[in-house]
Amino acid sequence: MDQDDDHKHRNEVTLREVSAAVGLGMSTISRVLRNHGSFSQATRDRVMKAVEELGYVPNRIAGTLASSGSNLVGIVIPSLHNIVFPDLLSGAAVTLDPIGFQTVIAVTDYDLDQEQKVIQSMLAWRPAAFLVAGLEHTPRTRAMLKNSGVRIAELLDTDGEGIDIVVGFSQREAGAVSGRHLVERGYRRIGYVGPQFACDPRARKRFAGFSEVLAEAGASVVETELIGRTSSTEAGRAALERMLARTPDLDAVYFSNDDFAVGGLFHCFANGISVPSQLAIMGFNGLDIGRFAPQPLTTLRTPRTEIGEIGARMVMEPGGAKVVDVPFELVRGATT
Amino acid sequence: MDQDDDHKHRNEVTLREVSAAVGLGMSTISRVLRNHGSFSQATRDRVMKAVEELGYVPNRIAGTLASSGSNLVGIVIPSLHNIVFPDLLSGAAVTLDPIGFQTVIAVTDYDLDQEQKVIQSMLAWRPAAFLVAGLEHTPRTRAMLKNSGVRIAELLDTDGEGIDIVVGFSQREAGAVSGRHLVERGYRRIGYVGPQFACDPRARKRFAGFSEVLAEAGASVVETELIGRTSSTEAGRAALERMLARTPDLDAVYFSNDDFAVGGLFHCFANGISVPSQLAIMGFNGLDIGRFAPQPLTTLRTPRTEIGEIGARMVMEPGGAKVVDVPFELVRGATT
DNA sequence: CCACTATTTGGCAGCGCTGCCAAAAATTAC
DNA sequence: GTAATTTTTGGCAGCGCTGCCAAATAGTGG
């Protein structure tokens, strides 16, 4: 029918219209709008008035094409359902908002092929910079990123080779610190609950550091439960239940994140298992939910907001490749 | 100097380069890449090969400018720290991803002026559509959105006048249903914990529906605790503690969301208050955390993922303004 | 009052791509 | 074989803006 002809030539107000209305050249209007170059105060007022009246909205697509430089920053994260990533975004926003940069967020669902796809389509918008969670990428992703010439920061993890800027902490070391804590407190028969390793390379690294420390101390990871996609209370609760059914004499369980750990804690409450005397529980991330549980959870507080903020800052600043280590902190609660 | 020349002319591969390499006109390359119009299989192969070899990444900025139609969908939400909104995004992604649309997410922090700002700057990128949480906007926002001619869906709330498409449920009615549940189960001295009303208009509407039902039943909201920004366990826990200190003889508390409610539950566990015999607790949203708590939380499961999905679908389809009501469901747990 | 320097303005090319239409090549019909 | 199609390809204008430079205007000093 005819719903299509507004598709073509919307009666969009363009610079030309504003220019005609004010009786000044397009370049002048453009300078005023960007507050760049020189013009008189009188001109400025007239332009602003016309812009207001006509409801002119600058077209950044045209602007960017002409000036080759967008105000877009691509952010690539595996999920929004793990609080870590919204926190990362908030941190980045602290840096980016005041300087007028806009974030374009893409979610990969912990899938490197999906990551490649979203990065490719973001690249088509020629972002000024990229923030990407993690160091693991397909070779093709890495190549695209390198060739693009776009500044890129990889966040959260420092165990590995980065493309340009890397901001995070050693996941391996975080796992090791957790393991050391449990060992020092005398736990020996320890279980582990975490996501499928294929899904989350950072969890895998933590587990590696963790089990290595245990081995050195003559303890060991007696039981392992690997959970599919979700980062949920349910999964943690069910995992602990299954694990205890198989091996009732565990004395501690290390959960790959606080959501799982809280699920575990719930299982204990619901089944009269006393924590930590019968079973100790340790989480990871330092979430609010764990901190204010009836028994505060022992966990590792990760500096995710700072990582977002620092990553964004570094990617916007000139300067070469760098690695920044942002420290985490072990928080002893009442569950170990 | 010449430091300018890499700024200006990155050695970007453009259609022209590909065209030269293949020995075909630019239009042909363009058609192949968009799989639009006709070309021979041989041509397609040659083009794809050259694209691969040169590492050509199409420039959508130019493409969009030329064709006036972007593949961007703007999504505006108040926060990422309340699971409701990531769920909304996931729902929208279900619709949008397969048809090749890219989401640009902006967060307003429950601030309508901020919302206006982000919508204005998104508009500069001429998105194909907008999804916005809530019906409350500044007059200016509403005007911009209307004049833009961009298709827009307002999500989550149907109590009020929408701009174009509205997908959600009646927040008022949700509050009323919750109130009715508590009244029917015999609770009379009831407290309410929720965010500052100024922050969250949807919570305000629920509260209105809730307290109206109570009033009709001769019960009433005896105590109210309003919480600042966060949607956190801590806030809920502290609020309940303060509330009970003032008014120990409450028999039920309605929390504006499950995060608060879980905080409340934690307070009860930690202080030996037995739920629901001493104090009943009701939440809102149907989060995983509440469902798998030691005592499953009574709550109202909200269809946020579906709302995102339906909203996105409607905004992409032709057709006039519509309101879609997506039903919620009361889930009776063990806390009332 | 004029030469001379700041300040403000306008014109034009072109960013990289797509839509349109016409030209060329391949295919079919007679 | 040629005429009539159909399929494939190329050329060109222009999307709305910005960068560059030249033109106009205002301001200064002698």
XYZ file of C-alpha atoms (C1' of nucleotides) in Angstrom:
732
model
C 0.000 0.000 0.000
C 1.293 3.426 0.813
C 2.735 3.047 4.237
C 5.948 2.803 2.316
C 6.384 6.312 1.030
C 7.138 7.839 4.353
C 9.869 5.268 4.454
C 11.733 7.056 1.749
C 11.405 10.744 2.217
C 10.325 11.428 5.721
C 9.919 15.154 5.996
C 13.017 15.076 8.118
C 14.443 18.372 9.176
C 18.027 18.570 8.012
C 20.809 21.073 8.393
C 19.698 22.572 5.109
C 16.270 23.409 6.539
C 17.793 25.011 9.577
C 20.204 26.872 7.373
C 17.368 28.187 5.228
C 15.318 29.181 8.257
C 18.145 31.114 9.877
C 19.480 32.540 6.628
C 23.014 31.365 7.287
C 25.196 28.807 5.573
C 25.142 25.176 6.557
C 28.699 25.253 7.769
C 27.864 27.971 10.213
C 24.953 26.046 11.651
C 27.129 22.993 11.920
C 29.815 24.899 13.782
C 27.351 26.293 16.258
C 25.802 22.919 16.910
C 29.127 21.301 17.560
C 30.405 24.341 19.398
C 33.515 24.180 17.312
C 35.147 26.926 15.324
C 34.069 30.521 15.693
C 30.764 32.338 15.393
C 29.147 35.288 17.087
C 26.890 35.055 20.085
C 24.044 36.514 18.042
C 24.413 33.751 15.492
C 24.411 31.160 18.160
C 21.160 32.411 19.606
C 19.436 32.554 16.268
C 20.581 29.059 15.393
C 19.529 27.567 18.696
C 16.139 29.161 18.396
C 15.579 27.759 14.936
C 16.792 24.330 15.949
C 14.335 24.356 18.794
C 11.446 25.532 16.660
C 12.045 23.121 13.843
C 12.758 20.232 16.177
C 15.979 19.535 14.373
C 17.821 16.416 15.495
C 21.356 16.197 14.088
C 22.027 13.089 12.070
C 25.099 11.477 13.505
C 25.178 8.928 10.761
C 25.934 11.624 8.256
C 28.152 13.432 10.712
C 30.219 10.397 11.441
C 30.559 9.487 7.812
C 31.809 12.944 6.983
C 34.188 13.236 9.877
C 35.261 9.633 10.276
C 34.943 9.287 14.003
C 31.953 7.969 15.896
C 31.082 8.400 19.541
C 30.183 4.755 19.896
C 31.948 2.342 22.208
C 31.197 -1.322 21.706
C 30.941 -3.445 24.836
C 30.850 -7.203 24.505
C 29.879 -9.343 27.459
C 28.743 -12.938 27.838
C 25.582 -12.318 29.826
C 23.473 -9.784 31.618
C 22.168 -12.265 34.131
C 25.311 -12.362 36.150
C 25.583 -9.160 38.127
C 29.266 -8.940 37.333
C 28.524 -7.658 33.869
C 26.006 -4.962 34.688
C 28.554 -3.812 37.250
C 31.195 -3.713 34.561
C 28.868 -1.631 32.403
C 28.134 0.788 35.222
C 31.832 1.264 35.698
C 32.375 1.929 32.028
C 29.477 4.377 32.021
C 31.154 6.394 34.764
C 33.998 7.113 32.376
C 32.120 7.265 29.112
C 28.983 9.272 29.854
C 30.657 12.530 30.834
C 32.684 12.608 27.642
C 29.625 12.008 25.508
C 30.322 8.511 24.355
C 27.521 6.093 23.792
C 27.787 2.419 24.600
C 26.537 -0.284 22.321
C 26.150 -3.475 24.286
C 26.209 -6.948 22.823
C 25.690 -10.219 24.664
C 27.393 -13.407 23.535
C 25.874 -16.052 25.814
C 29.354 -17.399 26.511
C 29.681 -18.442 22.910
C 32.822 -17.439 21.036
C 31.187 -17.803 17.650
C 28.411 -15.562 18.766
C 31.077 -13.168 20.009
C 32.658 -13.176 16.602
C 29.325 -12.418 15.012
C 28.442 -9.533 17.263
C 31.898 -8.019 17.029
C 31.731 -8.202 13.277
C 28.444 -6.414 13.154
C 29.552 -3.815 15.653
C 32.655 -3.179 13.618
C 30.378 -2.213 10.768
C 29.426 0.814 12.852
C 33.034 1.872 13.235
C 33.036 2.317 17.001
C 35.692 4.466 18.584
C 36.686 1.660 20.931
C 35.834 -1.787 22.178
C 35.554 -3.242 25.635
C 35.385 -7.008 25.647
C 35.067 -9.340 28.595
C 37.737 -12.001 28.650
C 40.848 -12.893 26.708
C 39.480 -15.884 24.845
C 38.424 -15.284 21.264
C 38.333 -17.107 17.995
C 41.407 -16.448 15.834
C 39.164 -14.675 13.397
C 37.783 -12.368 16.090
C 41.287 -11.520 17.136
C 42.288 -10.787 13.568
C 39.260 -8.605 12.905
C 39.884 -6.655 16.043
C 43.526 -6.136 15.234
C 42.965 -5.089 11.648
C 40.147 -2.778 12.551
C 42.581 -0.366 14.139
C 39.975 0.230 16.831
C 41.294 0.557 20.333
C 40.371 -2.441 22.446
C 40.482 -3.397 26.092
C 39.930 -6.911 27.347
C 38.505 -7.003 30.803
C 38.325 -9.131 33.946
C 41.110 -11.584 33.308
C 44.864 -11.149 33.123
C 45.881 -14.773 32.666
C 46.854 -14.760 29.040
C 47.867 -12.761 26.031
C 45.857 -9.622 25.307
C 45.342 -7.832 22.026
C 46.013 -4.338 23.293
C 44.894 -3.226 26.749
C 44.082 -5.704 29.495
C 42.416 -4.743 32.774
C 41.470 -7.273 35.403
C 42.976 -9.677 37.850
C 44.436 -13.142 37.729
C 41.555 -15.565 37.867
C 43.998 -18.345 38.593
C 45.348 -16.481 41.544
C 41.830 -15.746 42.769
C 41.124 -19.466 42.755
C 44.407 -20.118 44.512
C 43.657 -17.601 47.249
C 40.290 -19.234 47.813
C 41.871 -22.653 48.000
C 44.487 -21.453 50.422
C 41.831 -20.004 52.650
C 39.976 -23.305 52.877
C 43.128 -25.296 53.422
C 44.352 -22.970 56.127
C 41.109 -23.283 57.957
C 41.609 -27.003 58.011
C 39.203 -28.224 55.373
C 40.393 -31.249 53.462
C 37.498 -32.981 51.741
C 36.367 -30.259 49.416
C 33.811 -30.143 46.633
C 33.511 -27.727 43.733
C 30.382 -26.379 42.047
C 30.702 -24.269 38.929
C 29.595 -23.778 35.365
C 30.591 -26.100 32.563
C 34.184 -25.260 31.835
C 33.522 -24.863 28.165
C 31.131 -22.035 28.964
C 33.231 -19.896 31.187
C 36.998 -19.809 30.798
C 37.428 -17.601 33.834
C 35.723 -20.124 36.077
C 37.974 -22.762 34.604
C 41.067 -20.770 35.452
C 39.902 -20.195 38.979
C 39.289 -23.880 39.356
C 42.770 -24.636 38.075
C 44.375 -22.307 40.617
C 42.115 -23.638 43.314
C 42.752 -27.324 42.785
C 46.476 -26.811 42.391
C 46.688 -25.205 45.823
C 44.644 -28.018 47.293
C 46.902 -30.611 45.756
C 49.998 -28.925 47.126
C 48.456 -28.984 50.566
C 47.620 -32.633 50.328
C 43.942 -31.925 50.151
C 42.016 -32.338 46.934
C 38.837 -31.639 45.100
C 36.850 -34.691 46.017
C 33.684 -33.904 44.133
C 32.742 -31.720 41.207
C 29.375 -30.586 39.926
C 29.276 -28.705 36.656
C 26.205 -26.723 35.854
C 24.781 -25.712 32.476
C 24.064 -22.182 31.417
C 22.416 -20.407 34.313
C 24.006 -18.651 37.220
C 21.167 -19.351 39.526
C 20.226 -20.151 43.043
C 18.355 -23.212 41.919
C 21.313 -24.684 40.143
C 23.568 -24.206 43.145
C 21.057 -25.684 45.494
C 20.406 -28.727 43.354
C 24.100 -29.254 42.697
C 24.932 -29.305 46.357
C 22.114 -31.708 47.035
C 23.353 -34.135 44.400
C 26.888 -33.799 45.584
C 26.071 -34.541 49.198
C 23.949 -37.473 48.180
C 26.999 -39.018 46.563
C 29.575 -37.934 49.111
C 28.040 -37.016 52.442
C 31.319 -36.497 54.266
C 32.535 -33.384 52.464
C 33.695 -30.703 54.827
C 33.644 -27.725 52.454
C 32.310 -26.714 49.068
C 33.725 -24.004 46.848
C 31.150 -22.390 44.573
C 32.234 -20.638 41.443
C 30.052 -17.663 42.251
C 27.881 -16.275 44.996
C 24.613 -17.088 43.286
C 25.439 -20.752 43.315
C 26.782 -20.448 46.840
C 23.596 -18.874 48.125
C 21.701 -21.753 46.562
C 23.996 -24.074 48.492
C 23.419 -22.141 51.671
C 19.679 -22.470 51.107
C 20.029 -26.202 50.778
C 21.811 -26.304 54.109
C 19.215 -24.135 55.865
C 16.392 -26.165 54.453
C 17.962 -29.450 55.491
C 19.327 -28.543 58.860
C 22.938 -28.807 57.812
C 24.825 -26.458 60.057
C 27.276 -24.111 58.395
C 30.206 -24.090 58.769
C 30.515 -26.776 61.450
C 29.082 -29.553 59.315
C 29.832 -28.016 55.953
C 31.729 -24.886 55.023
C 30.705 -22.829 52.023
C 32.709 -20.392 50.018
C 31.561 -18.260 47.116
C 33.051 -15.824 44.657
C 32.336 -12.223 43.631
C 31.186 -10.548 46.797
C 27.565 -10.011 45.922
C 25.184 -8.176 48.134
C 22.988 -11.249 48.468
C 25.800 -13.190 50.084
C 26.903 -10.399 52.306
C 23.519 -9.999 53.898
C 22.490 -13.611 54.115
C 21.614 -14.804 57.629
C 25.166 -16.039 57.742
C 27.377 -13.759 55.693
C 29.067 -15.722 52.979
C 32.818 -16.103 52.783
C 33.726 -14.942 49.313
C 36.168 -12.997 47.202
C 35.129 -9.460 46.389
C 35.984 -8.693 42.768
C 36.595 -5.135 41.597
C 34.360 -5.335 38.559
C 33.068 -1.789 38.606
C 36.580 -0.391 38.811
C 37.661 -2.671 36.025
C 34.932 -1.240 33.808
C 35.870 2.270 34.717
C 39.599 1.833 34.259
C 39.169 -0.156 31.078
C 37.051 2.557 29.560
C 39.452 5.248 30.611
C 42.466 3.471 29.160
C 40.806 2.711 25.914
C 39.900 6.356 25.427
C 43.294 7.687 26.295
C 46.257 7.647 23.977
C 49.111 5.368 24.910
C 50.321 1.903 24.098
C 49.300 -1.553 25.181
C 49.159 -2.088 28.893
C 48.099 -4.576 31.486
C 46.489 -3.288 34.653
C 45.981 -5.550 37.599
C 43.123 -4.490 39.855
C 43.259 -6.250 43.203
C 40.497 -8.397 44.629
C 39.868 -9.014 48.280
C 38.975 -12.059 50.306
C 36.036 -11.421 52.583
C 35.692 -13.847 55.400
C 32.070 -14.261 56.394
C 30.574 -16.807 58.727
C 30.385 -19.746 56.356
C 33.969 -20.994 56.613
C 52.362 17.816 9.698
C 51.447 14.405 8.614
C 50.144 12.854 11.783
C 46.835 13.778 10.359
C 46.919 11.419 7.551
C 46.303 8.247 9.369
C 43.467 9.983 11.091
C 41.968 10.928 7.838
C 42.727 8.099 5.558
C 43.084 4.955 7.557
C 44.010 2.378 5.019
C 40.467 1.202 5.321
C 39.316 -1.259 2.750
C 36.233 0.105 1.052
C 33.838 -1.183 -1.539
C 35.960 0.533 -4.137
C 38.980 -1.577 -3.218
C 36.977 -4.742 -3.401
C 35.512 -3.622 -6.686
C 38.956 -2.978 -8.099
C 40.272 -6.293 -6.858
C 37.443 -8.295 -8.353
C 37.207 -6.234 -11.501
C 33.481 -5.653 -11.134
C 31.468 -2.509 -10.472
C 30.749 -1.349 -6.971
C 27.047 -1.895 -7.328
C 27.607 -5.534 -8.111
C 29.732 -6.024 -5.040
C 27.172 -4.257 -2.965
C 24.388 -6.479 -4.280
C 26.308 -9.629 -3.543
C 27.137 -8.516 -0.044
C 23.563 -7.710 0.767
C 22.292 -10.708 -1.126
C 19.849 -8.458 -2.854
C 19.205 -8.128 -6.557
C 20.656 -10.585 -9.000
C 24.137 -11.816 -9.808
C 25.668 -15.057 -10.971
C 27.031 -17.690 -8.660
C 30.488 -17.199 -10.172
C 30.370 -13.524 -9.291
C 29.299 -14.286 -5.793
C 32.231 -16.608 -5.270
C 34.757 -14.182 -6.624
C 33.398 -11.381 -4.501
C 33.334 -13.428 -1.336
C 36.872 -14.517 -1.907
C 38.111 -10.983 -2.370
C 36.184 -9.775 0.659
C 37.794 -12.472 2.697
C 41.277 -11.763 1.416
C 41.088 -8.038 1.822
C 39.383 -8.249 5.191
C 36.684 -5.925 4.021
C 34.160 -4.894 6.668
C 31.130 -3.114 5.204
C 30.565 0.337 6.563
C 27.017 0.501 7.807
C 27.292 4.151 8.513
C 27.616 4.837 4.838
C 25.107 2.157 3.989
C 22.512 3.514 6.337
C 23.016 7.040 5.148
C 22.548 5.999 1.574
C 19.561 3.797 2.155
C 17.918 5.632 5.026
C 17.186 2.696 7.257
C 19.353 1.452 10.090
C 19.275 -1.921 11.757
C 19.500 -0.359 15.195
C 16.825 -0.692 17.843
C 17.114 1.592 20.832
C 16.206 0.119 24.205
C 15.823 2.400 27.161
C 15.621 0.978 30.652
C 16.077 2.444 34.114
C 18.655 -0.016 35.412
C 20.563 -3.186 34.767
C 20.766 -4.111 38.419
C 17.227 -5.277 38.643
C 16.911 -8.604 36.890
C 13.650 -7.514 35.343
C 15.467 -5.443 32.773
C 18.050 -7.951 31.611
C 15.107 -10.322 31.230
C 13.337 -7.745 29.121
C 16.440 -7.444 26.963
C 16.750 -11.186 26.543
C 13.170 -11.294 25.396
C 13.729 -8.532 22.889
C 16.850 -10.285 21.630
C 14.826 -13.399 20.875
C 12.873 -11.393 18.341
C 15.552 -9.045 17.124
C 18.637 -11.216 16.673
C 17.272 -13.544 14.005
C 16.213 -10.641 11.829
C 19.595 -9.011 12.095
C 18.722 -6.053 14.240
C 21.170 -4.697 16.706
C 20.158 -3.323 20.080
C 21.554 -0.158 21.521
C 20.913 -0.121 25.231
C 20.732 2.978 27.354
C 20.240 3.150 31.108
C 18.448 6.056 32.743
C 18.896 5.380 36.461
C 15.199 6.022 37.002
C 15.689 9.631 36.006
C 13.359 11.107 33.418
C 15.763 13.870 32.476
C 18.442 11.320 31.896
C 15.939 9.389 29.821
C 15.334 12.455 27.720
C 19.047 12.882 27.203
C 19.707 9.326 26.148
C 16.717 9.213 23.852
C 17.850 12.387 22.202
C 21.277 11.034 21.529
C 19.951 7.726 20.333
C 17.643 9.527 17.963
C 20.711 11.015 16.343
C 21.515 7.505 15.145
C 18.127 7.136 13.515
C 17.181 3.786 15.007
C 14.551 1.697 13.305
C 12.555 1.422 16.507
C 12.513 2.142 20.209
C 11.643 0.031 23.184
C 11.226 2.020 26.354
C 10.400 0.799 29.829
C 7.428 2.583 31.324
C 4.856 5.136 30.276
C 6.202 8.085 32.213
C 8.264 10.551 30.236
C 8.967 14.245 30.164
C 6.715 16.142 27.739
C 9.776 16.876 25.663
C 10.712 13.193 25.437
C 7.222 12.379 24.327
C 7.329 15.088 21.690
C 10.715 14.017 20.363
C 9.584 10.459 20.130
C 6.391 11.377 18.333
C 8.051 13.691 15.842
C 10.827 11.272 15.123
C 8.449 9.012 13.275
C 10.315 6.074 14.799
C 8.167 3.193 15.889
C 8.032 2.943 19.656
C 6.792 0.452 22.204
C 6.458 1.241 25.877
C 6.877 -1.799 28.040
C 5.889 -3.279 31.390
C 3.043 -1.019 32.360
C -0.410 -0.552 30.902
C -1.818 1.941 33.399
C -1.769 5.093 31.343
C -1.636 6.646 27.950
C 0.964 5.259 25.538
C 2.598 6.936 22.578
C 2.148 4.099 20.132
C 2.466 0.470 21.204
C 2.109 -0.583 24.826
C 2.971 -4.064 26.082
C 2.779 -5.015 29.710
C 0.309 -5.543 32.497
C -1.570 -3.370 34.907
C 0.764 -2.598 37.769
C -2.179 -1.358 39.758
C -3.962 -4.612 39.297
C -0.821 -6.540 40.234
C -0.737 -4.621 43.506
C -4.409 -5.269 44.019
C -4.035 -8.995 43.456
C -1.235 -9.094 45.998
C -3.334 -7.180 48.497
C -6.293 -9.458 47.980
C -4.107 -12.480 48.597
C -2.913 -11.163 51.932
C -6.377 -10.090 52.995
C -7.900 -13.408 52.063
C -5.356 -15.243 54.092
C -6.407 -13.214 57.062
C -3.587 -10.726 57.438
C -4.689 -7.341 58.689
C -1.739 -5.385 60.074
C 0.374 -5.079 57.008
C 3.580 -3.205 56.214
C 5.011 -2.127 52.894
C 8.637 -1.914 51.786
C 9.478 -0.414 48.433
C 11.573 2.113 46.569
C 11.027 5.856 46.854
C 7.935 6.519 44.842
C 9.601 9.276 42.896
C 12.095 6.738 41.580
C 9.824 4.062 40.337
C 6.376 4.893 39.055
C 5.487 1.238 38.583
C 6.114 0.475 42.250
C 3.962 3.457 43.103
C 1.087 2.133 41.037
C 1.350 -1.280 42.594
C 1.264 0.290 45.999
C -1.816 2.270 45.063
C -3.666 -0.850 43.937
C -2.444 -2.709 46.975
C -3.478 -0.200 49.588
C -6.830 0.385 47.965
C -7.704 -3.288 48.258
C -6.585 -3.315 51.853
C -8.702 -0.298 52.640
C -11.772 -1.891 51.080
C -11.223 -4.940 53.214
C -10.925 -2.933 56.359
C -7.253 -3.707 56.667
C -4.641 -1.078 55.974
C -1.016 -0.396 55.358
C 0.169 0.193 58.880
C 3.805 0.883 58.154
C 5.814 1.997 55.185
C 9.530 1.960 54.511
C 10.794 3.649 51.388
C 14.228 2.793 50.160
C 16.635 4.849 48.063
C 18.178 3.734 44.808
C 19.204 0.127 45.184
C 17.189 -3.003 44.709
C 19.158 -4.956 47.194
C 19.005 -7.577 49.832
C 20.623 -5.292 52.325
C 18.057 -2.579 51.878
C 15.175 -4.995 52.341
C 16.712 -6.534 55.393
C 17.446 -3.210 57.046
C 14.024 -1.841 56.171
C 12.240 -4.748 57.782
C 14.363 -4.439 60.865
C 13.526 -0.757 61.261
C 9.899 -1.412 60.601
C 9.595 -4.135 63.198
C 11.446 -2.017 65.712
C 8.752 0.603 65.370
C 5.776 -1.724 65.030
C 6.478 -5.225 66.289
C 2.962 -6.503 65.885
C 2.732 -6.494 62.096
C 1.398 -9.744 60.715
C 2.542 -9.378 57.101
C 4.874 -7.293 54.966
C 4.526 -6.686 51.256
C 7.839 -6.051 49.509
C 7.908 -4.230 46.219
C 10.226 -6.833 44.743
C 11.776 -10.167 45.515
C 15.225 -8.792 46.237
C 13.859 -6.734 49.079
C 11.687 -9.636 50.172
C 14.617 -12.009 50.344
C 16.390 -9.438 52.487
C 13.333 -9.469 54.724
C 13.352 -13.224 54.834
C 17.013 -13.154 55.832
C 16.206 -10.821 58.663
C 13.588 -13.264 59.902
C 15.910 -16.261 59.658
C 18.692 -14.439 61.409
C 16.422 -13.298 64.208
C 14.340 -16.378 64.746
C 11.150 -14.821 63.474
C 9.110 -17.664 62.115
C 7.579 -17.177 58.704
C 4.670 -17.071 58.084
C 3.277 -17.826 61.534
C 4.782 -14.755 63.183
C 5.192 -12.685 60.074
C 4.107 -13.312 56.509
C 6.211 -12.072 53.619
C 5.198 -11.401 50.076
C 7.377 -10.314 47.194
C 7.007 -9.355 43.593
C 8.520 -10.537 40.300
C 8.997 -14.234 40.765
C 12.767 -14.334 40.867
C 14.719 -17.513 41.057
C 16.246 -16.473 44.355
C 12.853 -16.340 46.012
C 11.613 -19.532 44.467
C 14.479 -21.569 45.816
C 14.871 -19.970 49.198
C 14.573 -22.369 52.138
C 10.973 -21.307 52.276
C 9.765 -20.481 48.787
C 8.586 -16.919 48.638
C 5.015 -16.002 47.843
C 5.257 -13.613 44.950
C 3.777 -12.523 41.657
C 5.531 -13.892 38.617
C 5.792 -11.175 35.981
C 6.096 -12.006 32.288
C 8.999 -9.718 31.576
C 10.760 -11.863 29.006
C 7.569 -12.278 27.010
C 6.945 -8.575 27.246
C 10.335 -7.906 25.708
C 9.733 -10.420 22.993
C 6.250 -9.259 22.129
C 7.205 -5.614 22.339
C 10.041 -6.128 19.906
C 7.865 -8.110 17.557
C 5.135 -5.514 17.502
C 7.473 -2.659 16.979
C 9.010 -4.339 13.967
C 5.726 -5.287 12.373
C 3.543 -2.908 10.481
C 0.231 -2.050 12.067
C -1.230 0.688 14.191
C -1.062 1.534 17.853
C -2.020 -1.278 20.151
C -2.079 -2.241 23.777
C -1.194 -5.809 24.699
C -1.842 -7.100 28.146
C 0.443 -9.965 29.141
C -0.876 -11.777 32.197
C 1.045 -12.218 35.420
C 0.581 -15.028 37.873
C 0.428 -15.201 41.630
C 2.720 -17.878 43.005
C 1.920 -18.989 46.467
C 5.039 -20.066 48.272
C 5.457 -20.867 51.934
C 5.818 -17.367 53.270
C 2.141 -16.388 53.470
C 41.037 57.239 5.732
C 43.644 53.219 4.318
C 46.367 49.214 4.938
C 46.364 45.342 7.839
C 45.025 41.821 11.077
C 41.262 39.167 13.558
C 36.806 37.255 13.351
C 32.902 35.323 11.161
C 30.796 33.240 7.289
C 29.844 30.511 2.841
C 30.946 27.181 -0.933
C 32.360 23.010 -2.367
C 34.152 18.447 -2.377
C 33.605 14.159 -0.643
C 32.943 10.447 3.406
C 31.301 5.023 1.542
C 27.522 3.329 0.260
C 22.753 2.331 -2.157
C 18.744 3.143 -5.483
C 17.680 3.749 -9.871
C 18.021 3.064 -14.550
C 20.214 1.909 -18.668
C 23.694 -1.043 -20.978
C 25.571 -5.489 -21.818
C 25.478 -10.329 -21.831
C 23.194 -14.648 -21.694
C 19.200 -17.246 -22.694
C 15.067 -18.483 -25.078
C 11.717 -18.432 -28.779
C 10.597 -18.545 -33.448
C 19.722 -17.325 -38.254
C 17.321 -13.042 -35.784
C 14.068 -11.060 -32.463
C 12.361 -11.001 -27.863
C 13.334 -11.921 -23.299
C 15.632 -12.511 -19.100
C 19.645 -12.129 -16.355
C 23.647 -9.722 -14.968
C 26.312 -5.640 -14.638
C 27.924 -0.598 -14.449
C 27.326 4.502 -13.937
C 25.745 8.161 -11.596
C 23.420 10.948 -8.294
C 22.931 11.817 -3.755
C 22.009 10.446 1.543
C 23.295 14.751 5.479
C 27.002 16.177 7.215
C 32.046 18.053 8.028
C 36.816 19.767 6.649
C 39.065 22.925 4.187
C 39.852 27.174 2.299
C 38.498 31.460 0.425
C 35.445 35.425 0.934
C 33.269 38.851 3.609
C 32.954 41.492 7.522
C 34.590 43.766 11.682
C 38.210 45.719 14.261
C 42.983 48.358 14.777
C 46.765 51.333 14.372
C 49.101 54.980 12.135
